[in-house]
CSV table of C-alpha atoms in Angstrom, one decimal:
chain,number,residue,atom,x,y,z
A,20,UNK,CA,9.1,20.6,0.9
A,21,UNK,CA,7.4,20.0,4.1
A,22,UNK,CA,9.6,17.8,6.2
A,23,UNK,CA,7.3,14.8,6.7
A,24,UNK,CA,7.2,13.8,3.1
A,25,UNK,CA,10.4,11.6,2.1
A,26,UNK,CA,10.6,11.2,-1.7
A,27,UNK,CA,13.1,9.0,-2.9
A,28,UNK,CA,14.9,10.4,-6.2
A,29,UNK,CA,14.5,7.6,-8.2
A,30,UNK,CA,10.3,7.8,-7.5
A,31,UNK,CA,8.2,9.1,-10.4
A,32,UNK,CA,5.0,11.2,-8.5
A,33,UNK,CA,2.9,12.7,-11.6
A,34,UNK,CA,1.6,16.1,-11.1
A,35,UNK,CA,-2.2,15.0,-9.6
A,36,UNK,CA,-1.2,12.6,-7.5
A,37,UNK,CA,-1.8,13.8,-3.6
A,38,UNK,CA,0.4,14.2,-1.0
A,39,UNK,CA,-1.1,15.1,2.2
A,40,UNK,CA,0.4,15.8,5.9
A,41,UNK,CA,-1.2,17.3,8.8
A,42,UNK,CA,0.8,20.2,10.5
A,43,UNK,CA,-1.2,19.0,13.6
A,44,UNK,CA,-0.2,15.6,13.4
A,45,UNK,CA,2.9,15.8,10.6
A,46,UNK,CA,3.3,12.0,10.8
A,47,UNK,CA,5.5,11.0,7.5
A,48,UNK,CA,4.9,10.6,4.2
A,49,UNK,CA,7.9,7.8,3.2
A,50,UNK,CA,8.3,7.2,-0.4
A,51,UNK,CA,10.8,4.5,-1.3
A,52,UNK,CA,13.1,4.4,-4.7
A,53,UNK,CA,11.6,3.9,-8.0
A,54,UNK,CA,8.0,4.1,-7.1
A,55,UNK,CA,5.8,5.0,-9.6
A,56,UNK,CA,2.4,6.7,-8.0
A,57,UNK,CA,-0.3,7.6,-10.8
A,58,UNK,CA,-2.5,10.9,-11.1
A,59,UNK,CA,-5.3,11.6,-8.4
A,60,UNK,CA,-3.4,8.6,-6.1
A,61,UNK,CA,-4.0,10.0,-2.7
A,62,UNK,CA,-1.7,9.3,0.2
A,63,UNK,CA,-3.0,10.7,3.5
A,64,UNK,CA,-0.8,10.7,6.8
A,65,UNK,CA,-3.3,12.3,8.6
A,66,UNK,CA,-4.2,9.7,10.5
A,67,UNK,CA,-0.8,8.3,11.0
A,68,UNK,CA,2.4,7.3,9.2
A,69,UNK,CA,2.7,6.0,5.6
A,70,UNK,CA,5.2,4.0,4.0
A,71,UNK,CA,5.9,2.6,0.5
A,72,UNK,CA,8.9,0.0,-0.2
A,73,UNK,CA,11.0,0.3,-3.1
A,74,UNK,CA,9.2,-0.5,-6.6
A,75,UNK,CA,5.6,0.0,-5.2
A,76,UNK,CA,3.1,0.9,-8.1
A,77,UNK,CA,-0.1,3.3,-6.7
A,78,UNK,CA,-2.3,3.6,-9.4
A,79,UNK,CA,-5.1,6.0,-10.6
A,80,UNK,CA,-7.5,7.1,-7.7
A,81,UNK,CA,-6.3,4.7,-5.2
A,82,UNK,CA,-6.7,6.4,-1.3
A,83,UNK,CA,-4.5,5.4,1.3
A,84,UNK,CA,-4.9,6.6,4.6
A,85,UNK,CA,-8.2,8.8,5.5
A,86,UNK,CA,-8.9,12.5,7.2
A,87,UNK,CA,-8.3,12.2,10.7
A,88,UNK,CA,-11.3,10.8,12.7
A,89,UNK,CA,-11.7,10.5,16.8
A,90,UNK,CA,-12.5,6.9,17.8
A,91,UNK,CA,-13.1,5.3,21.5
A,92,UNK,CA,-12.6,1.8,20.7
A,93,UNK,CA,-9.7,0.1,22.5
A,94,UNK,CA,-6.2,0.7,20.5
A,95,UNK,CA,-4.5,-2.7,19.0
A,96,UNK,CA,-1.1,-2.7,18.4
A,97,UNK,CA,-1.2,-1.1,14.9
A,98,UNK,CA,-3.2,1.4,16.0
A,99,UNK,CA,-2.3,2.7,19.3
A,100,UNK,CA,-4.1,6.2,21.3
A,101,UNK,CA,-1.6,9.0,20.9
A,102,UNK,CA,-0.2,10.1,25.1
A,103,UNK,CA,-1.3,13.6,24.4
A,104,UNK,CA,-4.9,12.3,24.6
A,105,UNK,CA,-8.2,12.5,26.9
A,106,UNK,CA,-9.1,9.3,28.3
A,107,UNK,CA,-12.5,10.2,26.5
A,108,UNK,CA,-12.5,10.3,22.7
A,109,UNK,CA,-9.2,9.2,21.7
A,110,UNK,CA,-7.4,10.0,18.4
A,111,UNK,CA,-5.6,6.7,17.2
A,112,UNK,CA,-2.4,6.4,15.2
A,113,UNK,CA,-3.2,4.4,12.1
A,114,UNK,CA,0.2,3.3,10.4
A,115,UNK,CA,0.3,1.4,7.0
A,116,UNK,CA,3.3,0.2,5.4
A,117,UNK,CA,3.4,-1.5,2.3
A,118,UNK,CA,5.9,-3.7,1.7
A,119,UNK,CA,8.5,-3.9,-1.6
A,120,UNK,CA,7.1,-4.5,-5.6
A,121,UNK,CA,3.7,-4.3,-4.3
A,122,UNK,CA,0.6,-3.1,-7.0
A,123,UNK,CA,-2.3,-1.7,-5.6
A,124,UNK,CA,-5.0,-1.0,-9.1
A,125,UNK,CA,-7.1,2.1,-9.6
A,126,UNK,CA,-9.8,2.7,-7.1
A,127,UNK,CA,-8.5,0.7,-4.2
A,128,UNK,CA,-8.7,1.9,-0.2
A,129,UNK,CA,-6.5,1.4,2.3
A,130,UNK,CA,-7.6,3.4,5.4
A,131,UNK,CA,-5.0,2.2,7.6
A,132,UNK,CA,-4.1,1.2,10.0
A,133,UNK,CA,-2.5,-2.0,7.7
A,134,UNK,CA,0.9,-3.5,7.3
A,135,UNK,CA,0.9,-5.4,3.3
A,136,UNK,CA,4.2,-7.7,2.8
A,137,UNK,CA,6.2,-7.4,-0.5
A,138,UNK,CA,4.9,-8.3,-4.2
A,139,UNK,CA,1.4,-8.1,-3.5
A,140,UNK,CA,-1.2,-7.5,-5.9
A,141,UNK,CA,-4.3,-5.1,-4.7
A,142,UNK,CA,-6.9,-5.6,-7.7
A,143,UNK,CA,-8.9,-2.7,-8.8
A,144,UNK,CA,-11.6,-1.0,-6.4
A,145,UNK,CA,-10.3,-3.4,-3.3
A,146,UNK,CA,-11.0,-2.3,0.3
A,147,UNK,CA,-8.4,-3.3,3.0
A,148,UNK,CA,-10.1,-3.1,5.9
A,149,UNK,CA,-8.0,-1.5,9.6
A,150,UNK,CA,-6.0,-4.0,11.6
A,151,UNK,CA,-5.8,-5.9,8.1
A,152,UNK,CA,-2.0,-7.9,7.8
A,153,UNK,CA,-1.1,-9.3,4.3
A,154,UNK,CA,1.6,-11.8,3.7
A,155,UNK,CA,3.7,-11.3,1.2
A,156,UNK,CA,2.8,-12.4,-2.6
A,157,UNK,CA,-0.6,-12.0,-1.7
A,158,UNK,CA,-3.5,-11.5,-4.1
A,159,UNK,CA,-6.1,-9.5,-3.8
A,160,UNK,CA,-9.0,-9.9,-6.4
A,161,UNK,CA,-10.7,-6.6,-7.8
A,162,UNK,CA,-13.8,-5.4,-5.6
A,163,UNK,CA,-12.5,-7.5,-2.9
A,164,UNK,CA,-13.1,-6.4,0.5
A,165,UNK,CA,-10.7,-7.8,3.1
A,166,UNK,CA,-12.5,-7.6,6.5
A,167,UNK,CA,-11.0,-5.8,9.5
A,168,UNK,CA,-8.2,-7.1,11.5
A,169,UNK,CA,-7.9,-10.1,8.9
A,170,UNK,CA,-4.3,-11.9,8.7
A,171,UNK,CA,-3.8,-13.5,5.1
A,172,UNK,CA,-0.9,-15.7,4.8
A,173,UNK,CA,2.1,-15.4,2.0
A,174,UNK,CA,0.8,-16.7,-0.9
A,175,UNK,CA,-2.8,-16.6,-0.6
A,176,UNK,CA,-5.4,-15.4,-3.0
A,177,UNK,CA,-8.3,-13.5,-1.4
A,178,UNK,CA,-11.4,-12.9,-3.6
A,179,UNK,CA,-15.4,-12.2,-3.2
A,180,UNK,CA,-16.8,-12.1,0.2
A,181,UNK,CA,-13.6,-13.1,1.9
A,182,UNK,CA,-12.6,-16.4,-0.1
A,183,UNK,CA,-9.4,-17.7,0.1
A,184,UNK,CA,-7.2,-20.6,-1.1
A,185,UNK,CA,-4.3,-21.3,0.4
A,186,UNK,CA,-0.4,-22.1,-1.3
A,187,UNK,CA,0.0,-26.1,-2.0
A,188,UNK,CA,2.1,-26.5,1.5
A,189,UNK,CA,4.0,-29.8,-0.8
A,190,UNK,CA,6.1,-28.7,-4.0
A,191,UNK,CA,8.3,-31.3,-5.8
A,192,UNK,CA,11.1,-29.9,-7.2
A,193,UNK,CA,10.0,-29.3,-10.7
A,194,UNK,CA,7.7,-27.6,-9.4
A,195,UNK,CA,10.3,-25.1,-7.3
A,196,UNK,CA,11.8,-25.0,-10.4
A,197,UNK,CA,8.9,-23.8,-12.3
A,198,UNK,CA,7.7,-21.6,-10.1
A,199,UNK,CA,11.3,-20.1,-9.8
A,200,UNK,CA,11.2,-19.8,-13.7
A,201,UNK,CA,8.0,-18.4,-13.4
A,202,UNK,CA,8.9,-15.5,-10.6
A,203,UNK,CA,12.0,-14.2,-12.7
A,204,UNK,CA,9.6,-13.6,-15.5
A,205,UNK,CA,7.2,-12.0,-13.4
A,206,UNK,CA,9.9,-10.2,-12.1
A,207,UNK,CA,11.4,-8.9,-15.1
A,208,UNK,CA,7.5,-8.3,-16.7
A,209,UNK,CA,7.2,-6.0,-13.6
A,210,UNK,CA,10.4,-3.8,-14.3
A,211,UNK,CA,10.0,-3.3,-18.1
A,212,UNK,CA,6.2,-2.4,-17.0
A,213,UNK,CA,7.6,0.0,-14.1
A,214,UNK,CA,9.7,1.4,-16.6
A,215,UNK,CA,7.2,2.3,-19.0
A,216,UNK,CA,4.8,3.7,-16.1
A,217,UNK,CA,8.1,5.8,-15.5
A,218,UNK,CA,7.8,7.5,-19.0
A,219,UNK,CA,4.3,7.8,-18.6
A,220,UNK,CA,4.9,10.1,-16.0
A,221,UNK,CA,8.4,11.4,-16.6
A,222,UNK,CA,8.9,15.2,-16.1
A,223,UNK,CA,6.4,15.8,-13.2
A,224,UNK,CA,7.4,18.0,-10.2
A,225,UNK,CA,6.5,15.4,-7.7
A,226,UNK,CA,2.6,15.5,-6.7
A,227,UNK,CA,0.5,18.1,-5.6
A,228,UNK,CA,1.2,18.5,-1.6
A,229,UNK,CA,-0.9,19.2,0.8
A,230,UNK,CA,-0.4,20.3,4.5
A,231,UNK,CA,-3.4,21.0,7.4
């Protein structure tokens, strides 16, 4: 196993899913415990490092991270020039972490670079766009394309060209409670649904890896 991939035990990779590294640029793979990652998921650290917190769910034909690519434009600080570089076209480190119970549906992209918070919900064919920042809890709705260097706030629920409402900022305690009631059973919907997408893809050898 090439030494930039980190696979927790506990994760459940099926066979198609993608694994690549660079051998140029071996900038780690991290896979966090009981991750479930569908067939043809692609996670590509070419570009720079990937992360997934504990409980992520990848599903089918989601891309995160791209082929490497040489870009001029000035670094931020997600994405910063690597020193071994000409001051001409400059290859650019593009880091994406994703943070704890967080879903990303079938066909979404995640070029990097992008830091996503814990429990949030990437809807089917979503784009998040380089620079982007996601709070945690936050919604994504499918098709959805979250524009470059955005910063969405915990809570929030992004949808068609960029829409967002915002979390009441006033709760009364019923409503704490409530939504405390509500969380656990989310919660607990989430395990018994990682759990199944576990024996769904029980037995696999851990993804098809690639390095180059």
């Amino acid at each position: 196993m090439s030494t930039s991939l980190t696979i927790d035990p506990t994760a459940h990779i099926a066979d198609k899913a993608q694994l690549h590294t660079s051998t140029s640029a071996p900038h780690p793979i991290i896979i966090n415990a009981l991750c479930v990652i569908h067939p043809f998921a692609r996670l590509d650290s070419s570009n720079g490092p990937i992360a997934l917190g504990q409980r992520c769910v990848i599903w089918e034909k989601v891309c995160i991270g791209t082929p490497r690519t040489l870009s001029s434009r000035p670094s931020s600080s997600a994405e910063q020039p690597r020193d071994d570089e000409d001051d001409g076209e400059r290859e650019t480190v593009r880091t994406i972490t994703i943070g704890d119970g967080t879903i990303i549906q079938a066909h979404a992209q995640i070029p990097g670079p992008a830091t996503i918070g814990a429990g949030c919900n990437i809807g089917i064919a979503a784009e998040i766009g380089p620079g982007v920042v996601l709070g945690e809890r936050v919604t994504v709705a499918s098709g959805t394309r979250v524009a470059e260097g955005a910063v969405i706030e915990k809570g929030c629920t992004v949808w068609g060209e960029g829409q967002m409402r915002k979390p009441d900022l006033v709760v009364t305690e019923e409503a704490q409670r409530d939504m405390h009631d509500a969380t656990r059973l989310k919660e607990d919907g989430e395990e018994r649904h990682r759990v199944l997408l576990t024996q769904l893809v029980k037995g696999t050898s851990g993804g098809t890896r690639f390095t180059g």
